[in-house]
Amino acid sequence: MAMKTPPLIHPLDKHLRLDRVPTMYCPGCGIGIALGAMFRALDRRFNEGLLDPNRIVWVGGIGCSARATLYVNYDAAHVLHGRAIPFALGVILANPNLQVIVIGGDGDIAGIGGNHLIHAAKRNIDMIVVMITNFVYAMTGGQVAPTTPVGVKTTTTPYGNPEPPINVVKVVTSLNANYVARASVTTPHYIESFFYKALGMKGFRFIEIVSTCPEVYGRHIGLRDPVDMYNELKKRVKYKQKPSIEESDISWDTGIVIGEFLERNNPSYLELLTGVRGK
Amino acid sequence: MRKTFAPGNVAIAEGAITAGLKFYAGYPITPSSEIMEYLAERLPRLGGVVIQMEDEIASINAIIGASWAGAKSMTATSGPGFSLMAEAIGLAVITETPIVVVNVMRAGPSTGVPTKTSQSDVLQARWLAHGDYIVPCYAPWSVQEAYDLTIKAFNTAELLRTPVVILSDAVIAHLWEPLVIRDEKEVTIINRKVPKEGEKALPYKPDPDLIPPMPIFGRGFKAIAESLTHDERGYYAPRDDSYRALVLRLHMKIFKRLDQVFDYESYYCGEDCDYMLLSYGSVARIAYLAMLELRKRGHRVCMLRLKTLWPLDEEKLVKSCSARRIIVLENNMGKIYMDAERIFRDREVYPAPLLSLELPSLRDVLEVINTWL
């Protein structure tokens, strides 16, 4: 009689469309760490009975990070490059009982989608935007990104990037968002706790996750080995309690400050809409 | 039912409300803005949402998202904004999302003449996005028809899970005419098919009518709205078989229901005529007058007016009239003319391009027609 082997079940398996695993992510990619931490935060909220898995919608544009929407075992939309935020806005305004999670890379969210990011934050739209920053356009083969530091040679800046990078945390903080935090894939516990907190809030919530991309960005900066890149990033990441916005510039030389840059309870778009309608 | 007096833009807004509009996102642009302004006042009282977005790209992407959350949604714009919506029309096609997009045509190219009319976007409506697809497109010629065709546009969108375009123009937009607004119960309203609660069907597996039931977000379907070429599971499928199956089905589901989609009106086409005028939208109003005038003068002339511009029911058109000579009157360089020449290939088809910033006068139209008589 054949022995029945118990199926191997990872505690986070239920969050994934297992028939789509293995993912397309390269060895050493940080997106898996980020997703795992987010799943653990979701589990905590589910266990508290505060969140229904059937009411969560993931929305992503185009790029490696947005591609996570293909693998999550939830309602999901894999839409146009840069347009995840307006799509998500339509979802939440048409059904305010949903919890919308936008996931995307820095090119998707802050590059082509930058205008939508600004206006969603300005409106304090009820959604969580998770931006995974890898400093490069990776899926298309390593072109310069809005977050690429000055001087870095990419496939479209072969003489070095002449442009200073955008500090997305600073941009979003200057608007009407309710929550702005930054974590790193070298600190998954902070990803989990920030995302957990965001899930319990209203309005626009923005989390930047600094990630590792040894395959593409690592090649550009001489850190092709995943372990080297992880360690070099880990060295530079500094957690601060209540960091100031002035400390939020990302610098490979002076360090990357992570933490919760902004937390408040301004009326969210849905609340404002109900308020206006009541009059 | 109530009778009122209204401009075309209001008729479109009222038609959308009758059809069950619940979400509108738009960006101001002449000559379409009154649609959003009117809805901004009316829709919130009916439990709907109107939001002015940061641009037209955001507007159309927002209504696609809202449709996936279960709301009938619409946006309205004019040429420049319609151009910005190109990519997302393709998104609505491949994700099979019912939405209605109104393009109130103005003169182009580029900024053109924002306050003046044109019919130069009829091929843009056909070929706007990249890729192989077709979206139904309606062109009203009166205020009442703007109302009626808007309801039809929503019904077609919901029935076929497709974006639908309404091509109005600056003349219809600001023309005031009597309008009969019907109650919801007095008209046929079609709502999309949705899988049964708890049913774990493949999200893109079509029924025999080639339409897959739409798994609305938030109901436990684990739906996938996928912009990549996908198989019936909604999974990326860069293979010939899946690609062909999807692209062919996206076409065939529309053509299979040509009876629902295609609509036209003909005047005196049953008679033995020498000439047929072919026209649509605001210009058809003058073409109609021209036909009456020519008949008074003794010419044997009839007229066919397209209410649906895309797709054209070619068989129906060929059978509609036996006239040997067909004159295509339109306010552009001759666009429907190209298809008319192909469809009526055994007849003489003449272009009558008007390029007129105002509704052309009867005299102008008669002059153009006279060159071919």
XYZ file of C-alpha atoms in Angstrom:
652
model
C 0.000 0.000 0.000
C 1.358 3.351 -1.002
C 2.132 5.763 1.781
C 0.068 8.892 1.693
C 2.412 11.835 1.881
C 0.843 14.866 3.485
C 0.742 17.735 1.000
C 3.383 20.374 1.556
C 1.543 23.524 2.472
C 3.250 26.813 3.174
C 1.206 28.962 5.565
C 1.055 31.723 2.936
C 0.043 29.403 0.060
C -3.598 30.446 0.313
C -2.654 33.939 -0.828
C -1.213 32.650 -4.113
C -2.543 31.165 -7.315
C -0.289 28.152 -6.891
C -0.869 26.977 -10.467
C 0.984 30.112 -11.587
C 4.043 29.388 -9.442
C 6.994 29.474 -10.150
C 6.777 33.193 -10.747
C 8.724 35.061 -13.402
C 10.866 36.781 -10.766
C 14.647 36.491 -11.050
C 16.746 34.880 -8.319
C 17.508 37.539 -5.694
C 14.502 39.696 -6.600
C 13.034 41.492 -3.593
C 9.407 41.410 -4.678
C 8.778 37.979 -3.135
C 9.985 39.221 0.273
C 7.706 42.242 -0.004
C 4.706 40.113 -0.990
C 5.352 37.610 1.809
C 5.403 40.407 4.388
C 2.200 41.873 2.954
C 0.493 38.462 3.093
C 1.428 38.098 6.768
C -0.106 41.510 7.492
C -3.268 40.472 5.631
C -3.430 37.249 7.665
C -3.322 39.247 10.892
C -6.187 41.448 9.706
C -8.197 38.408 8.550
C -7.664 36.718 11.917
C -8.894 39.839 13.674
C -12.047 39.545 11.579
C -11.551 43.103 10.344
C -11.020 42.244 6.711
C -12.758 39.873 4.296
C -10.473 38.286 1.664
C -13.358 38.438 -0.821
C -13.447 42.222 -0.546
C -9.812 42.818 -1.425
C -8.888 43.919 -4.943
C -5.274 44.070 -6.153
C -4.514 46.426 -9.018
C -1.228 46.670 -10.891
C -0.036 48.424 -14.015
C 2.899 47.067 -15.979
C 6.287 46.040 -14.615
C 7.815 43.378 -12.412
C 6.084 44.610 -9.246
C 2.702 45.123 -10.913
C 3.042 41.558 -12.171
C 2.349 40.429 -8.585
C -1.344 40.834 -9.458
C -1.012 37.696 -11.610
C 0.002 35.590 -8.641
C -2.268 36.761 -5.800
C -5.314 34.608 -5.114
C -7.736 37.533 -4.930
C -9.770 39.680 -7.283
C -7.043 41.279 -9.351
C -6.530 43.592 -12.290
C -3.383 43.744 -14.401
C -4.023 46.912 -16.368
C -2.151 49.561 -18.377
C 1.309 50.908 -17.645
C 0.924 53.764 -15.162
C -2.864 53.534 -14.910
C -3.336 51.274 -11.881
C -4.269 54.213 -9.631
C -7.148 55.616 -11.748
C -8.441 52.061 -12.350
C -8.347 51.451 -8.580
C -10.093 54.781 -8.000
C -12.977 53.636 -10.185
C -13.188 50.349 -8.279
C -13.341 51.936 -4.818
C -15.785 54.693 -5.777
C -18.108 52.196 -7.452
C -18.003 49.879 -4.430
C -16.780 51.564 -1.214
C -16.993 48.235 0.658
C -13.847 47.003 -1.073
C -10.231 47.404 0.049
C -8.070 48.323 -2.926
C -4.341 47.604 -2.986
C -2.281 49.099 -5.804
C 1.115 47.500 -6.303
C 3.718 48.706 -8.780
C 7.283 49.686 -9.396
C 8.742 53.175 -9.253
C 8.501 53.537 -13.043
C 4.849 52.488 -13.096
C 3.755 54.550 -10.071
C 6.051 57.599 -10.105
C 7.175 57.696 -13.751
C 4.402 57.191 -16.281
C 1.780 57.162 -13.507
C 3.146 60.154 -11.564
C 0.262 62.479 -12.367
C -2.284 59.953 -11.090
C -0.241 59.402 -7.901
C -0.250 63.140 -7.177
C -3.975 63.518 -7.714
C -4.966 60.396 -5.794
C -2.902 61.637 -2.817
C -4.365 65.130 -3.188
C -7.872 63.669 -3.064
C -7.006 61.321 -0.174
C -8.622 58.504 -2.157
C -9.277 55.374 -0.103
C -6.564 53.044 -1.361
C -3.178 51.638 -0.416
C -0.380 52.188 -2.916
C 2.679 50.002 -2.481
C 5.579 51.206 -4.612
C 8.479 48.802 -4.890
C 11.572 50.834 -5.775
C 14.376 49.058 -7.591
C 15.905 52.194 -9.188
C 15.596 50.891 -12.742
C 13.185 49.793 -15.495
C 13.894 46.110 -15.069
C 11.252 44.338 -17.140
C 12.250 46.227 -20.282
C 15.919 45.468 -19.744
C 17.521 48.146 -17.565
C 16.665 51.663 -18.681
C 16.923 54.723 -16.434
C 14.070 55.188 -13.908
C 12.808 58.344 -12.153
C 14.482 57.000 -8.998
C 17.866 56.139 -10.567
C 20.649 58.006 -8.715
C 22.805 60.544 -10.561
C 25.726 59.072 -12.444
C 24.458 55.499 -12.752
C 25.008 54.014 -16.191
C 21.899 52.372 -17.592
C 21.075 51.147 -21.091
C 19.623 54.588 -21.944
C 22.140 56.632 -19.948
C 25.367 55.012 -21.135
C 27.383 58.085 -20.032
C 25.773 58.116 -16.593
C 22.369 59.397 -15.468
C 22.462 63.220 -15.540
C 19.160 63.657 -13.665
C 18.704 63.792 -9.894
C 16.143 61.202 -8.711
C 12.610 61.964 -7.549
C 11.926 61.528 -3.837
C 8.450 60.032 -4.017
C 7.972 59.965 -0.236
C 8.501 63.733 -0.184
C 6.074 64.291 -3.068
C 3.263 62.249 -1.527
C 3.844 63.729 1.925
C 3.390 67.240 0.534
C -0.176 66.328 -0.462
C -3.261 65.164 1.407
C -2.276 61.534 2.070
C -3.051 59.969 5.435
C -0.091 57.631 5.676
C 3.392 57.641 4.145
C 5.996 55.075 5.115
C 9.115 53.508 3.699
C 10.512 50.061 4.367
C 13.096 47.868 2.697
C 13.151 44.233 1.641
C 16.019 43.934 4.112
C 13.503 44.766 6.874
C 10.439 42.629 6.066
C 9.084 43.065 9.617
C 8.662 46.784 8.896
C 6.923 46.065 5.590
C 4.538 43.850 7.518
C 3.863 46.305 10.330
C 3.463 49.339 8.026
C 1.158 47.439 5.676
C -0.767 46.066 8.658
C -1.279 49.593 9.953
C -2.258 50.885 6.493
C -4.908 48.153 6.173
C -6.610 49.557 9.266
C -6.683 53.158 8.025
C -8.777 55.241 5.646
C -7.780 57.575 2.855
C -4.630 57.498 0.761
C -1.878 55.304 2.176
C 1.515 55.101 0.503
C 4.287 52.641 1.298
C 7.586 52.660 -0.549
C 9.544 49.427 -0.383
C 13.198 49.728 -1.340
C 14.054 46.511 -3.120
C 16.902 44.538 -4.608
C 17.232 43.874 -8.331
C 20.603 42.131 -8.713
C 19.783 40.850 -12.192
C 19.284 44.256 -13.825
C 20.111 47.116 -11.451
C 22.836 45.054 -9.786
C 24.505 44.634 -13.158
C 24.549 48.438 -13.579
C 26.138 49.171 -10.196
C 28.447 46.174 -9.907
C 26.380 44.165 -7.433
C 25.356 41.284 -9.662
C 25.412 38.767 -6.824
C 22.055 38.682 -4.954
C 23.689 38.210 -1.550
C 26.119 41.105 -2.121
C 23.312 43.389 -3.226
C 21.145 42.444 -0.266
C 24.003 43.036 2.163
C 24.999 46.351 0.593
C 21.387 47.584 0.794
C 21.063 46.315 4.374
C 24.164 48.294 5.377
C 22.612 51.522 4.150
C 19.089 51.157 5.493
C 18.454 52.975 8.781
C 15.154 52.719 10.661
C 14.076 55.844 12.493
C 11.089 56.418 14.679
C 9.185 59.427 13.331
C 11.798 60.462 10.767
C 11.491 63.964 9.320
C 10.686 64.501 5.651
C 14.057 66.216 5.260
C 15.717 62.884 5.995
C 13.786 61.083 3.278
C 16.156 61.576 0.315
C 17.491 58.228 -0.817
C 21.271 58.221 -1.045
C 23.496 55.249 -1.660
C 26.354 57.251 -0.064
C 24.752 58.630 3.101
C 22.092 55.985 3.688
C 18.401 55.292 3.230
C 16.094 56.276 6.079
C 13.055 54.058 6.557
C 10.113 54.556 8.893
C 6.731 56.242 9.083
C 7.056 59.752 7.662
C 3.423 60.709 7.984
C 0.412 59.405 9.857
C -2.831 61.322 10.250
C -6.557 60.984 10.000
C -7.701 63.572 7.470
C -11.182 62.899 6.079
C -10.845 60.463 3.198
C -12.360 61.021 -0.235
C -15.262 58.688 0.519
C -15.922 60.521 3.790
C -15.687 63.910 2.079
C -18.057 62.760 -0.652
C -20.637 61.614 1.899
C -20.195 64.892 3.770
C -20.831 67.007 0.680
C -23.814 64.884 -0.248
C -25.336 65.250 3.206
C -25.685 69.018 2.740
C -42.368 59.587 -19.338
C -41.869 63.319 -19.314
C -41.505 65.857 -22.085
C -38.867 68.534 -21.926
C -36.803 70.831 -24.122
C -33.082 70.139 -24.001
C -29.758 70.230 -25.839
C -28.080 67.042 -27.135
C -25.518 66.914 -24.341
C -28.295 66.815 -21.753
C -30.096 64.143 -23.799
C -26.987 61.933 -23.612
C -26.739 62.488 -19.843
C -30.449 61.676 -19.400
C -30.151 58.597 -21.619
C -27.279 57.355 -19.484
C -29.334 57.889 -16.309
C -32.282 55.954 -17.780
C -29.900 53.150 -18.768
C -28.664 52.877 -15.172
C -25.454 54.941 -15.099
C -23.823 54.799 -11.662
C -20.294 56.121 -12.262
C -19.051 58.959 -14.428
C -15.440 60.159 -14.655
C -14.437 62.908 -17.048
C -12.264 65.879 -17.831
C -13.596 69.214 -19.086
C -13.407 69.723 -22.831
C -15.486 71.726 -25.264
C -18.031 70.839 -26.629
C -18.745 67.918 -24.268
C -18.453 69.524 -20.817
C -22.187 70.011 -20.239
C -22.588 66.229 -20.033
C -20.376 66.117 -16.926
C -21.823 69.334 -15.485
C -25.375 68.037 -15.826
C -24.514 64.631 -14.371
C -22.546 66.216 -11.508
C -25.810 67.712 -10.341
C -28.164 64.822 -11.114
C -26.249 61.594 -10.516
C -25.324 61.985 -6.802
C -29.047 62.349 -6.029
C -29.596 58.999 -7.694
C -26.864 57.237 -5.706
C -24.174 57.567 -8.351
C -20.739 59.159 -8.392
C -19.331 61.853 -10.682
C -15.655 62.739 -10.448
C -13.585 65.158 -12.482
C -10.261 63.433 -13.064
C -6.778 64.813 -13.740
C -6.996 63.954 -17.451
C -8.852 61.842 -19.995
C -6.486 58.900 -19.538
C -7.427 58.745 -15.860
C -11.106 59.201 -16.737
C -11.405 56.178 -19.005
C -9.259 53.964 -16.770
C -11.446 54.923 -13.792
C -14.663 53.971 -15.581
C -13.142 50.614 -16.568
C -12.302 49.994 -12.889
C -15.800 51.070 -11.823
C -17.359 48.712 -14.348
C -15.362 45.821 -12.880
C -16.770 46.814 -9.483
C -20.265 46.416 -10.954
C -21.271 49.977 -11.907
C -22.523 51.030 -15.309
C -20.021 53.708 -16.246
C -19.433 56.393 -18.836
C -17.088 59.174 -19.838
C -17.486 61.939 -22.411
C -14.890 63.939 -24.262
C -13.965 65.495 -27.591
C -11.208 64.815 -30.157
C -8.054 65.648 -28.135
C -9.363 63.761 -25.099
C -10.544 60.880 -27.268
C -7.003 60.587 -28.645
C -5.688 60.300 -25.079
C -8.135 57.462 -24.422
C -6.759 55.296 -27.206
C -4.759 52.856 -25.098
C -7.543 52.294 -22.589
C -10.117 51.539 -25.303
C -7.894 48.547 -26.009
C -7.859 47.688 -22.296
C -11.661 47.712 -22.194
C -11.725 45.519 -25.324
C -9.347 42.848 -24.045
C -10.762 42.802 -20.508
C -14.273 42.760 -22.062
C -15.456 45.651 -19.919
C -18.810 47.304 -20.630
C -18.257 51.075 -20.794
C -19.715 53.915 -22.850
C -17.411 56.593 -24.277
C -18.968 59.706 -25.786
C -16.943 61.705 -28.309
C -18.610 65.014 -29.084
C -16.751 65.717 -32.315
C -15.132 69.076 -32.999
C -12.879 70.203 -35.802
C -9.280 68.975 -35.764
C -6.476 68.059 -36.189
C -4.980 68.857 -32.782
C -6.685 71.668 -30.849
C -8.453 72.597 -34.092
C -11.636 74.593 -33.555
C -12.942 73.569 -30.133
C -16.345 75.215 -30.442
C -17.197 74.142 -33.981
C -18.507 70.948 -35.455
C -16.978 68.156 -37.534
C -17.428 64.495 -38.366
C -13.748 63.826 -38.850
C -13.378 61.296 -36.004
C -15.431 58.488 -37.560
C -12.376 56.457 -38.516
C -10.707 57.314 -35.224
C -13.680 55.689 -33.497
C -13.103 52.609 -35.647
C -9.314 52.339 -35.344
C -8.425 54.299 -32.191
C -6.372 51.724 -30.280
C -3.593 49.450 -31.478
C -4.384 45.790 -32.080
C -7.195 43.921 -33.836
C -10.655 44.699 -32.509
C -13.933 46.423 -33.320
C -16.112 48.502 -31.019
C -19.730 49.420 -31.772
C -20.241 53.091 -32.564
C -23.464 55.115 -32.769
C -24.090 58.546 -34.319
C -27.296 60.421 -33.386
C -28.832 63.033 -35.686
C -31.217 64.665 -33.218
C -31.614 65.406 -29.530
C -34.186 62.634 -29.122
C -31.942 60.179 -30.895
C -28.980 61.207 -28.706
C -31.130 60.058 -25.767
C -32.336 56.846 -27.446
C -28.937 55.811 -28.807
C -27.286 56.386 -25.422
C -29.652 53.797 -23.925
C -28.872 51.506 -26.846
C -25.139 52.081 -26.332
C -25.373 50.960 -22.700
C -27.452 47.931 -23.677
C -24.950 46.918 -26.347
C -22.041 47.416 -23.943
C -23.684 45.277 -21.263
C -24.929 42.592 -23.657
C -21.636 42.144 -25.500
C -19.200 43.090 -22.693
C -17.573 45.701 -24.873
C -16.753 49.394 -24.906
C -19.224 51.356 -27.043
C -18.587 54.762 -28.610
C -21.201 57.458 -29.152
C -20.133 59.937 -31.831
C -22.072 63.110 -31.298
C -20.875 66.482 -32.602
C -20.857 70.142 -31.623
C -24.117 70.753 -33.511
C -26.091 68.008 -31.766
C -24.421 68.883 -28.441
C -25.794 72.422 -28.324
C -28.936 72.042 -30.394
C -32.146 72.454 -28.351
C -35.077 70.240 -29.352
C -38.073 68.604 -27.704
C -37.034 65.511 -25.762
C -39.121 62.669 -24.373
C -37.443 61.161 -21.314
C -38.785 57.729 -20.524
C -39.075 55.914 -17.220
C -36.836 52.933 -16.706
C -39.839 50.611 -17.093
C -40.809 52.042 -20.478
C -37.557 50.983 -22.135
C -35.631 47.747 -22.460
C -32.621 47.772 -20.159
C -29.999 45.058 -20.554
C -27.662 44.134 -17.696
C -24.477 42.102 -18.048
C -24.386 38.403 -17.266
C -22.688 37.658 -13.958
C -21.672 34.154 -12.756
C -23.778 32.696 -9.974
C -22.578 33.581 -6.465
C -19.861 31.178 -5.378
C -19.491 29.734 -8.879
C -15.858 29.114 -9.791
C -16.157 29.435 -13.550
C -13.217 30.270 -15.782
C -13.342 34.062 -16.051
C -12.945 34.211 -19.838
C -14.760 31.009 -20.838
C -17.553 32.135 -23.140
C -21.126 30.869 -23.208
C -22.477 29.755 -26.621
C -23.144 33.448 -27.399
C -19.359 33.959 -27.122
C -19.783 36.198 -24.059
C -18.257 35.082 -20.752
C -20.330 36.040 -17.675
C -18.518 38.916 -15.933
C -17.053 38.073 -12.497
C -17.645 41.372 -10.673
C -15.071 42.313 -8.006
C -15.954 41.764 -4.371
C -18.162 38.691 -4.755
C -15.603 35.979 -4.136
C -14.939 35.095 -7.780
C -11.186 35.809 -7.577
C -11.681 37.617 -10.855
C -8.851 38.535 -13.194
C -8.989 41.644 -15.359
C -6.044 40.908 -17.633
C -4.568 43.287 -20.219
C -2.189 40.630 -21.522
C -3.390 38.220 -24.207
C -4.962 35.489 -22.095
C -6.610 32.087 -22.188
C -9.973 31.177 -20.674
C -8.468 31.193 -17.186
C -7.320 34.787 -17.675
C -3.708 33.619 -17.685
C -1.100 35.151 -20.002
C -0.942 32.989 -23.126
C 1.618 34.089 -25.746
C 0.676 31.241 -28.090
C -0.950 31.253 -31.516
C -3.932 29.138 -30.448
C -4.880 31.305 -27.449
C -4.131 34.543 -29.292
C -6.272 33.552 -32.293
C -9.067 32.227 -30.129
C -9.220 35.465 -28.133
C -8.919 37.945 -31.005
C -11.396 36.042 -33.176
C -13.895 35.751 -30.355
C -13.598 39.476 -29.531
C -14.573 40.158 -33.155
C -17.138 37.421 -33.587
C -19.069 38.219 -30.406
C -19.834 41.636 -31.949
C -20.592 40.437 -35.492
C -22.727 37.575 -34.202
C -25.103 40.183 -32.778
C -25.088 42.551 -35.730
C -28.895 42.495 -35.459
C -28.631 44.135 -32.030
C -25.785 46.478 -32.931
C -26.517 47.722 -36.436
C -29.274 50.245 -37.036
C -30.170 52.632 -39.845
C -33.095 54.511 -41.320
C -34.004 54.815 -44.977
C -36.256 57.275 -46.754
C -37.898 56.348 -50.105
C -35.333 53.574 -50.635
C -38.136 51.193 -51.631
C -38.784 53.238 -54.759
C -36.949 52.854 -58.009
C -34.344 55.585 -57.575
C -31.391 56.865 -59.573
C -29.538 58.302 -56.613
C -29.154 57.482 -52.964
C -27.770 59.947 -50.449
C -25.809 58.241 -47.670
C -25.285 60.311 -44.535
C -25.247 60.255 -40.736
C -25.193 62.471 -37.634
C -25.921 66.190 -37.852
C -25.140 66.411 -41.583
C -27.923 63.905 -42.308
C -30.400 66.585 -41.205
C -29.378 68.723 -44.177
C -28.999 65.725 -46.477
C -32.620 64.885 -45.682
C -33.752 68.406 -46.623
C -31.662 68.206 -49.794
C -33.357 64.938 -50.736
C -36.816 66.470 -50.266
C -35.795 69.499 -52.347
C -34.341 67.342 -55.135
C -37.460 65.183 -55.222
C -39.529 68.360 -55.523
C -37.415 69.240 -58.545
C -38.207 65.869 -60.067
C -35.057 63.880 -59.283
C -35.530 60.242 -58.349
C -33.489 60.304 -55.137
C -33.699 58.461 -51.819
C -31.626 58.512 -48.657
C -30.092 56.127 -46.154
C -29.022 57.365 -42.744
C -26.615 55.349 -40.623
C -27.377 55.278 -36.903
C -24.625 52.715 -36.361
C -21.294 53.614 -37.949
C -19.423 50.515 -36.768
C -19.751 47.722 -37.473
C -21.611 48.172 -40.756
C -24.046 45.452 -41.797
C -22.766 45.256 -45.356
C -25.366 42.773 -46.560
C -28.212 44.894 -45.240
C -26.738 48.016 -46.814
C -26.366 46.409 -50.232
C -29.965 45.170 -50.122
C -31.339 48.445 -48.764
C -31.434 50.258 -52.072
C -31.128 49.591 -55.778
C -29.943 53.076 -56.800
C -26.994 52.920 -59.197
C -25.427 56.093 -57.901
C -24.621 56.738 -54.257
C -23.506 60.094 -52.883
C -21.869 60.009 -49.460
C -22.433 63.253 -47.589
C -20.288 63.781 -44.523
C -18.520 66.605 -42.736
C -14.961 65.390 -43.305
C -12.565 64.556 -46.147
C -14.603 61.476 -47.087
C -14.299 58.705 -44.527
C -17.428 56.542 -44.533
C -17.086 57.036 -48.294
C -14.124 54.640 -48.277
C -16.237 51.832 -46.839
C -19.244 52.738 -48.982
C -17.096 52.464 -52.114
C -16.049 48.991 -51.045
C -19.495 47.812 -49.931
C -21.342 49.110 -53.036
C -18.519 47.981 -55.323
C -20.742 47.388 -58.374
C -22.208 50.914 -58.231
C -20.981 54.439 -58.674
C -20.119 55.902 -55.282
C -19.290 59.605 -55.037
C -17.745 61.466 -52.110
C -19.344 64.697 -50.951
C -16.892 66.023 -48.392
C -18.132 69.191 -46.736
C -15.437 70.389 -44.313
C -17.810 72.850 -42.722
C -17.320 74.328 -39.244
C -21.042 75.048 -38.957
C -23.921 72.813 -39.899
C -23.751 73.192 -43.689
C -26.548 75.142 -45.341
C -29.007 73.483 -47.703
C -27.512 75.565 -50.520
C -23.967 74.267 -49.769
C -25.187 70.685 -49.728
C -27.189 71.043 -52.936
C -24.126 72.573 -54.603
C -21.952 69.577 -53.656
C -24.613 67.096 -54.757
C -25.140 68.954 -58.022
C -21.560 68.239 -59.096
C -22.533 64.561 -59.300
C -26.075 64.821 -60.706
